PDB file of C-alpha atoms and ligand atoms in Angstrom:
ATOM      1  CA  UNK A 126       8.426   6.993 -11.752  1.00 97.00           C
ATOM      2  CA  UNK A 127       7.191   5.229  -8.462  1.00 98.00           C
ATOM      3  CA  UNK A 128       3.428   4.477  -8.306  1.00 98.00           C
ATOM      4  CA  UNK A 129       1.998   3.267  -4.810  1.00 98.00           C
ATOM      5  CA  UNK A 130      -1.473   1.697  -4.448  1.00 98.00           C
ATOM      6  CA  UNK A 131      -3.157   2.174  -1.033  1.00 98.00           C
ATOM      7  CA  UNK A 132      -6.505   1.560   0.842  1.00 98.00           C
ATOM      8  CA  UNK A 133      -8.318  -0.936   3.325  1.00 97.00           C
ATOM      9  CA  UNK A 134      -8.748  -4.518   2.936  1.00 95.00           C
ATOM     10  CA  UNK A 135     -10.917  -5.667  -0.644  1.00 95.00           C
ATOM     11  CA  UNK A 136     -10.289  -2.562  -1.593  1.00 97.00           C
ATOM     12  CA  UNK A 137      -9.017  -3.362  -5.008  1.00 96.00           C
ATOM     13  CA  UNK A 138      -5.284  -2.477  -4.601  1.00 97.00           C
ATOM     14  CA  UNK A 139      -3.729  -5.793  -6.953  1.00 96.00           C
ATOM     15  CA  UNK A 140      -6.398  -5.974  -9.774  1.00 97.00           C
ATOM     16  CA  UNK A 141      -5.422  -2.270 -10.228  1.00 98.00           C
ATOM     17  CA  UNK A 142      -1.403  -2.297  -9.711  1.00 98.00           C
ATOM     18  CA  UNK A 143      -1.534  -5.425 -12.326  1.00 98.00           C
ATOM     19  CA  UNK A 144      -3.961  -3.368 -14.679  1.00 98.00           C
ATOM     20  CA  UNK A 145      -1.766  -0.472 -14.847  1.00 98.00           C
ATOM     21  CA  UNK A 146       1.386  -3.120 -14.980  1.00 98.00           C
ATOM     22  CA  UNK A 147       0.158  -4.264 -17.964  1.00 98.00           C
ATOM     23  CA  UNK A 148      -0.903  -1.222 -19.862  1.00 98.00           C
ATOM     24  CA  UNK A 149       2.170   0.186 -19.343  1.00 98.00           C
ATOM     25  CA  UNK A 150       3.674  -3.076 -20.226  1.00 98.00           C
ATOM     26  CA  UNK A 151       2.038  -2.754 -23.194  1.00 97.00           C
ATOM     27  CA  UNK A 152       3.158   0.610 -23.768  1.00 96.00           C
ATOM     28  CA  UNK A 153       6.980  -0.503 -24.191  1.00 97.00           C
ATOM     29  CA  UNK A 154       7.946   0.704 -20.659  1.00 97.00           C
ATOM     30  CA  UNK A 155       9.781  -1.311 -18.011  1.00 98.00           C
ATOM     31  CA  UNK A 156       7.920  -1.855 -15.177  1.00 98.00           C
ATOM     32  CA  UNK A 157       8.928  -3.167 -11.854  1.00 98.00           C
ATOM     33  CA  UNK A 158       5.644  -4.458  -9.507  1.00 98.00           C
ATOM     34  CA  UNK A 159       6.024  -4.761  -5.902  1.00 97.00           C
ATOM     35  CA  UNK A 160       4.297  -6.044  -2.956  1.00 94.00           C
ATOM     36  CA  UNK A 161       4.925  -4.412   0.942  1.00 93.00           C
ATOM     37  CA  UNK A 162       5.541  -6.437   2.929  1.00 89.00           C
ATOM     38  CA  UNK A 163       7.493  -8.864   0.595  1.00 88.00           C
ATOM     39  CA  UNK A 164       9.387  -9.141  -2.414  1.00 89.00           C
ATOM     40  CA  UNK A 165      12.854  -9.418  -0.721  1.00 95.00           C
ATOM     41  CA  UNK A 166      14.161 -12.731   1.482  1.00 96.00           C
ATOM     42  CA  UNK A 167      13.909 -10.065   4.900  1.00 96.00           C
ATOM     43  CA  UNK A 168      10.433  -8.753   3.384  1.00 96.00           C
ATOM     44  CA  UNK A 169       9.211 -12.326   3.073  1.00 95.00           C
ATOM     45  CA  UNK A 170      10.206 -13.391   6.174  1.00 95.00           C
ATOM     46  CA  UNK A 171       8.373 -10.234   8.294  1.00 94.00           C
ATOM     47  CA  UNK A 172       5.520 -10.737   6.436  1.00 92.00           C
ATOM     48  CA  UNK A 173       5.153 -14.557   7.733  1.00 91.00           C
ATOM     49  CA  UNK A 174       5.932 -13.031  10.896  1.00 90.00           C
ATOM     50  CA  UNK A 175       3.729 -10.049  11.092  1.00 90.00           C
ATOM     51  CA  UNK A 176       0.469 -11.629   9.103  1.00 89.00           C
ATOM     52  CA  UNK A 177       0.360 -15.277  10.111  1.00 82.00           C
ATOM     53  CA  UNK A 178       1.141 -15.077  13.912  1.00 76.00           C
ATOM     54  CA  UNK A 179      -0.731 -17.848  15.552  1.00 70.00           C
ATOM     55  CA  UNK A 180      -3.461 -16.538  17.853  1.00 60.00           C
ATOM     56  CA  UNK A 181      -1.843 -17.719  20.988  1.00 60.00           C
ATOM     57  CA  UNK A 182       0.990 -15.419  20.293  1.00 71.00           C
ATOM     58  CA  UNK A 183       1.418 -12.034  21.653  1.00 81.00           C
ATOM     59  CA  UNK A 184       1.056  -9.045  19.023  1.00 83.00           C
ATOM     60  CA  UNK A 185       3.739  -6.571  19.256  1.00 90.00           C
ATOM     61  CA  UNK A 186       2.905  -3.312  20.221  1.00 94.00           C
ATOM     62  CA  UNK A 187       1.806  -0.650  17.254  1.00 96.00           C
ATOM     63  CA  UNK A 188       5.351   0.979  17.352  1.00 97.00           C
ATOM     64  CA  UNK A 189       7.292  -1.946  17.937  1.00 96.00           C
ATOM     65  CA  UNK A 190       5.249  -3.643  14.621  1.00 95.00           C
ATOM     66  CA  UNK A 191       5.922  -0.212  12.573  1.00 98.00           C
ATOM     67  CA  UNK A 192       9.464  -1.135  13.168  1.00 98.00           C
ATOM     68  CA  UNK A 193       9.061  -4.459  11.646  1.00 96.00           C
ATOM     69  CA  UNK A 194       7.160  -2.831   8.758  1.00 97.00           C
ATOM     70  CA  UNK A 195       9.738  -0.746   8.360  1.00 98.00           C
ATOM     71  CA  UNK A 196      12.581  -2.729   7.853  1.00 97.00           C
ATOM     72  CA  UNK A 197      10.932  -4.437   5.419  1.00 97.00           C
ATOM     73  CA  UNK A 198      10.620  -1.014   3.571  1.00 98.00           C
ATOM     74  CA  UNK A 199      14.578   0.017   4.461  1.00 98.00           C
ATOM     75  CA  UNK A 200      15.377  -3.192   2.798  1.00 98.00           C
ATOM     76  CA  UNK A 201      13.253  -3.100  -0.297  1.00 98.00           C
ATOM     77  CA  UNK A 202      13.892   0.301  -0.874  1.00 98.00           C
ATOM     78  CA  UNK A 203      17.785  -0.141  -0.853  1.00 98.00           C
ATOM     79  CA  UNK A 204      17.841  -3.351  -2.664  1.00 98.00           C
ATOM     80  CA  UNK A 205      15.112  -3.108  -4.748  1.00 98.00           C
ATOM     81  CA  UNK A 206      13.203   0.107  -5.273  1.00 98.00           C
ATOM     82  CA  UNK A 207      16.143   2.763  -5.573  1.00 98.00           C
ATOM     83  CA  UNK A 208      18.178   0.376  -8.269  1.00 98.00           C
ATOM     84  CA  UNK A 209      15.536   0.043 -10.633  1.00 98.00           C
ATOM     85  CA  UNK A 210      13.843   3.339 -10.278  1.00 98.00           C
ATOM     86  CA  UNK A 211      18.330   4.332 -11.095  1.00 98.00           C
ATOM     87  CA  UNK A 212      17.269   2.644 -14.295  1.00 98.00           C
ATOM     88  CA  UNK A 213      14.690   4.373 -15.178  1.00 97.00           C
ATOM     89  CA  UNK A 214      11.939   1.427 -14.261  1.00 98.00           C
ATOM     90  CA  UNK A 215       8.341   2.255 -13.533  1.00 98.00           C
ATOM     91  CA  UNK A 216       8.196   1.661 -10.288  1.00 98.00           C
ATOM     92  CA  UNK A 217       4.673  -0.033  -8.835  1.00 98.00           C
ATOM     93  CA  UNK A 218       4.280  -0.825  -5.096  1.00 98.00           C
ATOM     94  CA  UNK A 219       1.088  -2.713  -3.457  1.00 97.00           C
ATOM     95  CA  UNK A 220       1.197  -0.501  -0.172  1.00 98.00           C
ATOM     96  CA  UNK A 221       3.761   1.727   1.377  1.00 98.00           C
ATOM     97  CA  UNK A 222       4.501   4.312   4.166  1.00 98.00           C
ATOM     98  CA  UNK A 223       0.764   5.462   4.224  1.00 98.00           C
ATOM     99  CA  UNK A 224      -0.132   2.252   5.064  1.00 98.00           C
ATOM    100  CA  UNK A 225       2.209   2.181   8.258  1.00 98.00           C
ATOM    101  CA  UNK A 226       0.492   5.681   8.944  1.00 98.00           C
ATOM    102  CA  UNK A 227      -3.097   4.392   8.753  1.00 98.00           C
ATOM    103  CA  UNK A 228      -2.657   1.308  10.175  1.00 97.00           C
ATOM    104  CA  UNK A 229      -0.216   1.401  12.833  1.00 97.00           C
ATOM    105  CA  UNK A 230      -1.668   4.958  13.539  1.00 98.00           C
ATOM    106  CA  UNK A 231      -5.142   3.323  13.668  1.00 97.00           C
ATOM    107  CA  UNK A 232      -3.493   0.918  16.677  1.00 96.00           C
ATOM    108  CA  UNK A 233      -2.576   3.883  18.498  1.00 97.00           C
ATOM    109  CA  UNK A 234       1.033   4.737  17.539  1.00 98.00           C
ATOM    110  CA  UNK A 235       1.990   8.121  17.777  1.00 97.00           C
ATOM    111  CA  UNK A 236       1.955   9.919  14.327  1.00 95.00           C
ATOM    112  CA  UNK A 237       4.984  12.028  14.367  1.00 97.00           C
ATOM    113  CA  UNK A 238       7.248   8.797  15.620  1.00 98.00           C
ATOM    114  CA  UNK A 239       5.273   7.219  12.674  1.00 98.00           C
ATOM    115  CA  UNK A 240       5.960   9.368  10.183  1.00 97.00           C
ATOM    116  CA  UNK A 241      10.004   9.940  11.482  1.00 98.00           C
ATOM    117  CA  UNK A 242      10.418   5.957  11.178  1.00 98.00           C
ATOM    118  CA  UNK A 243       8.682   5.967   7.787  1.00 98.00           C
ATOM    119  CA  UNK A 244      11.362   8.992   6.789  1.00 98.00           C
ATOM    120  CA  UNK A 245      14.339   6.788   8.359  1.00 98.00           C
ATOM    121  CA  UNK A 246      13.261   3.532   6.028  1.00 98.00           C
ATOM    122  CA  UNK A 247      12.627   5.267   2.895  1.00 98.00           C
ATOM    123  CA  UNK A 248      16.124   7.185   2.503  1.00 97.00           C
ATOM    124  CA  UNK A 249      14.501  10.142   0.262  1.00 97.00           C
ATOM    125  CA  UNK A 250      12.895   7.762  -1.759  1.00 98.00           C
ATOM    126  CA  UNK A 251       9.035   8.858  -2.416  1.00 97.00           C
ATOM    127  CA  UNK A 252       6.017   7.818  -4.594  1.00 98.00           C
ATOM    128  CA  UNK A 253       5.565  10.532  -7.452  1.00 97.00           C
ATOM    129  CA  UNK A 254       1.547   9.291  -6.743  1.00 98.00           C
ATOM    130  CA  UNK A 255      -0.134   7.553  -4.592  1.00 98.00           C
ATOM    131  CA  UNK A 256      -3.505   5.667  -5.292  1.00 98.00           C
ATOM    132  CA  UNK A 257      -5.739   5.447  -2.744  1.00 98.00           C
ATOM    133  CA  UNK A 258      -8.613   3.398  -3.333  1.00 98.00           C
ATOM    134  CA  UNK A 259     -11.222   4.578  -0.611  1.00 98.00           C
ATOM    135  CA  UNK A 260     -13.470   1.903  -0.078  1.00 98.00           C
ATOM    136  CA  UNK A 261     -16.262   1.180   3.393  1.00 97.00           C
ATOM    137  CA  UNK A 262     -14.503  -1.527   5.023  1.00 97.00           C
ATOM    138  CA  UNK A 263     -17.167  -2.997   5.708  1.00 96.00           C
ATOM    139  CA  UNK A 264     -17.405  -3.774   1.480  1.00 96.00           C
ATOM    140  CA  UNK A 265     -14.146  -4.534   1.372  1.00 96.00           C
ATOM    141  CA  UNK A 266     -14.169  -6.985   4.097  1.00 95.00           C
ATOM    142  CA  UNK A 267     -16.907  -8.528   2.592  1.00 94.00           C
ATOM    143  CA  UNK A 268     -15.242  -8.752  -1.012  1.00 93.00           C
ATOM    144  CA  UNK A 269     -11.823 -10.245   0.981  1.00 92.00           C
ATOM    145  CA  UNK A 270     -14.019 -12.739   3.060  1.00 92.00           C
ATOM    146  CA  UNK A 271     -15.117 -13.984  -0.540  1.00 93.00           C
ATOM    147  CA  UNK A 272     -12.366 -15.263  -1.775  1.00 92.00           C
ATOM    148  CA  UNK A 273     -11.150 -16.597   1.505  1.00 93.00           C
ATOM    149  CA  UNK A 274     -10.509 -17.079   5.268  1.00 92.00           C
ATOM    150  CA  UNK A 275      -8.959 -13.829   6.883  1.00 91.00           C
ATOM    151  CA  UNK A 276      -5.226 -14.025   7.954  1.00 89.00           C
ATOM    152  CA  UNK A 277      -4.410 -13.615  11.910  1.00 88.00           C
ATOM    153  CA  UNK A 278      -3.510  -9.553  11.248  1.00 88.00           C
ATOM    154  CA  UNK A 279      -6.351  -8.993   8.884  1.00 91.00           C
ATOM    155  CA  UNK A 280      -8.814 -10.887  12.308  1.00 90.00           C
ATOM    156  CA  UNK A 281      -7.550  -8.661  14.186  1.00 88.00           C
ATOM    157  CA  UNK A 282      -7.933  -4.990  12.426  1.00 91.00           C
ATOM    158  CA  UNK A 283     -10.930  -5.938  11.248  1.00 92.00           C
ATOM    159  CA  UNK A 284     -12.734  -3.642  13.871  1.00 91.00           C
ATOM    160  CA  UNK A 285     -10.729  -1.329  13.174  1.00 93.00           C
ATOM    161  CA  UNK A 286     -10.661  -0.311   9.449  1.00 97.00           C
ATOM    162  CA  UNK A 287     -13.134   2.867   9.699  1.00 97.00           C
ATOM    163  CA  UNK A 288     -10.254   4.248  11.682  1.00 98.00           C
ATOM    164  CA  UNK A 289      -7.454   2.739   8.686  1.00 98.00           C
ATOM    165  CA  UNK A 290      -9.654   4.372   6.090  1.00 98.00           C
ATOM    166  CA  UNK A 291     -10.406   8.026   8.061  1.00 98.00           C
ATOM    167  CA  UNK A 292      -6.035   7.901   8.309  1.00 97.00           C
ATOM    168  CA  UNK A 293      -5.649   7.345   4.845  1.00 98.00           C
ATOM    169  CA  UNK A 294      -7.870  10.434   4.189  1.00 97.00           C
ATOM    170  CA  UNK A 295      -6.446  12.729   6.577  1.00 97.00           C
ATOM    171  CA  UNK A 296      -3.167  11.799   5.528  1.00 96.00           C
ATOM    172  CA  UNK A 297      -4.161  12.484   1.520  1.00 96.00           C
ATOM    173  CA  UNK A 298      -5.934  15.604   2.958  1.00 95.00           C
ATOM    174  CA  UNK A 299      -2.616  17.021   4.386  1.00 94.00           C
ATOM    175  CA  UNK A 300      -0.492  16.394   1.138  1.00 90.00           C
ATOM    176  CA  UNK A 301      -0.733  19.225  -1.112  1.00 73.00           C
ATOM    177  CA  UNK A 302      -0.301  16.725  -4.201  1.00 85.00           C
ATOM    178  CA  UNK A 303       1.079  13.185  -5.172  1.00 95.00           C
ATOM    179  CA  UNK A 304      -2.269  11.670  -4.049  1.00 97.00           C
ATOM    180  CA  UNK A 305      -5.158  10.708  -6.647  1.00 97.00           C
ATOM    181  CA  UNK A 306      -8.253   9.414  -4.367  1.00 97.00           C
ATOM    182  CA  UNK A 307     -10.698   6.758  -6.085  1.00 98.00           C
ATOM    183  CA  UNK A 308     -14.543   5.465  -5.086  1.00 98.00           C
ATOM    184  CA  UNK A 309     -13.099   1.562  -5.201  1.00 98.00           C
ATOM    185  CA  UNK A 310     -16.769   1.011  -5.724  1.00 97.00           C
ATOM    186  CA  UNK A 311     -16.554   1.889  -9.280  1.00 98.00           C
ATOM    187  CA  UNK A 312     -16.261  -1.234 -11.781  1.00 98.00           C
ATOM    188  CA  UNK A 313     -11.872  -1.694 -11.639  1.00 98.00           C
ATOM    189  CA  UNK A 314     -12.106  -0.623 -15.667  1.00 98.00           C
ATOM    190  CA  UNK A 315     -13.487   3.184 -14.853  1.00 98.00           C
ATOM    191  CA  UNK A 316     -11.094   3.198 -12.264  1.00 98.00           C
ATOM    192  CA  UNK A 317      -8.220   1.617 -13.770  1.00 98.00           C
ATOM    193  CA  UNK A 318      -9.312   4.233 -16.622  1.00 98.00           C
ATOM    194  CA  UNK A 319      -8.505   7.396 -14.458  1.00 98.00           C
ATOM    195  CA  UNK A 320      -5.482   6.247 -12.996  1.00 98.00           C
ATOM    196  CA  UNK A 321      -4.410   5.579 -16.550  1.00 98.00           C
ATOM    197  CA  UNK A 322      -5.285   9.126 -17.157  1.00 97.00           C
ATOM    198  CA  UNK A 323      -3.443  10.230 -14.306  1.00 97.00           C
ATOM    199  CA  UNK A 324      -0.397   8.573 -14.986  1.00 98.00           C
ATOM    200  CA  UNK A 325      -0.397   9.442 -18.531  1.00 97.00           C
ATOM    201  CA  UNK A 326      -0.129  13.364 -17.440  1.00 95.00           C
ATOM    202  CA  UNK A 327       2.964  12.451 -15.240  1.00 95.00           C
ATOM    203  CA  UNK A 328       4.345  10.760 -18.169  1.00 94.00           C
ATOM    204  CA  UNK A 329       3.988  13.387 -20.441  1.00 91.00           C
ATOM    205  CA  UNK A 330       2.425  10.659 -23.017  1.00 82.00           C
ATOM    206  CA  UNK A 331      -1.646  12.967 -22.817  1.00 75.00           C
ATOM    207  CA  UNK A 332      -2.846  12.174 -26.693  1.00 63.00           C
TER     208      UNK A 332
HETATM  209  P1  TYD B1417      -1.691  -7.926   2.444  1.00 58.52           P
HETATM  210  O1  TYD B1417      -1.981  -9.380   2.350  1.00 58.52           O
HETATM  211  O2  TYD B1417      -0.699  -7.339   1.518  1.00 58.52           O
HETATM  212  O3  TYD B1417      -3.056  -7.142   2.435  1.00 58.52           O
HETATM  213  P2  TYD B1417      -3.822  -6.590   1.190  1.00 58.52           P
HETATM  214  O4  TYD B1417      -4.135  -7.787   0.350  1.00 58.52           O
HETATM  215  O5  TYD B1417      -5.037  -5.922   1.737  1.00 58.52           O
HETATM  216  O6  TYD B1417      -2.848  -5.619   0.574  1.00 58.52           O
HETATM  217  O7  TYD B1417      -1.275  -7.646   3.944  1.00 58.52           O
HETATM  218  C1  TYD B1417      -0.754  -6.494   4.311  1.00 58.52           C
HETATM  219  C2  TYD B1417      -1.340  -6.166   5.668  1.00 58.52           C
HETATM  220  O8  TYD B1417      -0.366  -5.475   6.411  1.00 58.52           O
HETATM  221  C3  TYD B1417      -2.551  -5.277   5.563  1.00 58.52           C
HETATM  222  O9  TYD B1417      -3.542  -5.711   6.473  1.00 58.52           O
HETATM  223  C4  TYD B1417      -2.034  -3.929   5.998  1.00 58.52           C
HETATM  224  C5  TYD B1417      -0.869  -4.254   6.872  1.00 58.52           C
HETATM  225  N1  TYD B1417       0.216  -3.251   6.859  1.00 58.52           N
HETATM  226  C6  TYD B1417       0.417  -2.454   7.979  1.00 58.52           C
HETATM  227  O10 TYD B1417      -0.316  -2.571   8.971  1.00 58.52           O
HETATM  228  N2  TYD B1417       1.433  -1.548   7.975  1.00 58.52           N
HETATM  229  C7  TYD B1417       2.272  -1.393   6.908  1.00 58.52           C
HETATM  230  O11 TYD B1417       3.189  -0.546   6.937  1.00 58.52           O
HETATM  231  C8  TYD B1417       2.051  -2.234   5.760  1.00 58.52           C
HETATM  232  C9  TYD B1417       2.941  -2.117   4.561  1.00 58.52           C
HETATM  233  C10 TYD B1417       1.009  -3.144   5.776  1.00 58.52           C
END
């Protein structure tokens, strides 16, 4: 089982992935939580690279950055992601290939070369659902800007987050299933309550 958590800045994506980690924690499963990009040495690394980059530095074009993004995927997915999900792990991710989609998409990247790199990094692996947490940006920036300074990436996209979020939903829109969409304005318990419910169906575990 491979859960991915997706939306716009603030929107709510790591209280939720560790509320779920924990129920099913609690529920004697094995569970494996993830962050994109991160987790491995390479992952690590591009995220420094992509995130911090000082102003004076010259952002890489949308495709050239979905490349980036996606060799952080290719590498998390072969080292990481397809071992443990070969041992039966629950599988929970903090952002994925909808996030290249909406984002790099929102930067101007063509959408089919998009969604042929994104097939390319993940080798046939795929989230059985992904949560999208559909928040105003404008909230979520708000709710990020709270608990501190923006990084250089997050400066940057700012503007552009109504465009992120509009992605995420046409991209949701055109998958027939796999997708459970959320009002992140909801206190995290109701939500965290329906994804529960959600995830119980898949599990086959429904009272
Ligand atoms: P992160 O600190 O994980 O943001 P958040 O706390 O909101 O999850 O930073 C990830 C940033 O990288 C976020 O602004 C979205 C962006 N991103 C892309 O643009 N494309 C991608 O494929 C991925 C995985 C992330």
């Amino acid at each position: 089982m491979f859960i991915v958590f997706e939306g716009v800045e603030g929107a709510g994506k790591s209280t939720q992935l560790r509320l779920l980690e924990n129920c099913l924690r609690g529920e004697g499963h094995k569970v494996l939580a993830l962050q994109e990009p991160g987790t491995t040495a390479l992952g690590q690394r591009l995220r420094a690279l992509l995130l911090n980059s000082k102003q004076a530095d010259q952002p890489p074009q949308p495709l050239a950055e979905a490349f980036l993004f996606g060799a952080a995927r290719a590498e998390l997915v072969t080292t990481v992601i397809r071992p443990a999900l070969a041992k039966g792990e629950i599988v929970l991710c903090d952002r994925y290939t909808a996030s290249t989609v909406a984002y790099q998409g929102a930067k101007g990247a063509d959408p089919f070369a998009l969604s042929t790199l994104n097939d390319v990094a993940v080798q046939g692996v795929r989230p059985n659902l992904t949560v999208l947490l559909d928040l105003d940006p404008k909230m979520g920036l708000r709710r990020k800007q709270a608990e501190g300074p923006l990084n250089a990436f997050e400066e940057a996209i700012a503007n552009w987050l109504d465009v992120v979020r509009a992605g995420y939903l046409r991209l949701a829109a055109a998958s027939a299933h796999g997708w459970l969409i959320l009002d992140a304005r909801l206190p995290a318990e109701d939500i965290h309550r329906q994804i529960v419910a959600r995830v119980a169906v898949m599990l086959g575990t429904v009272p």
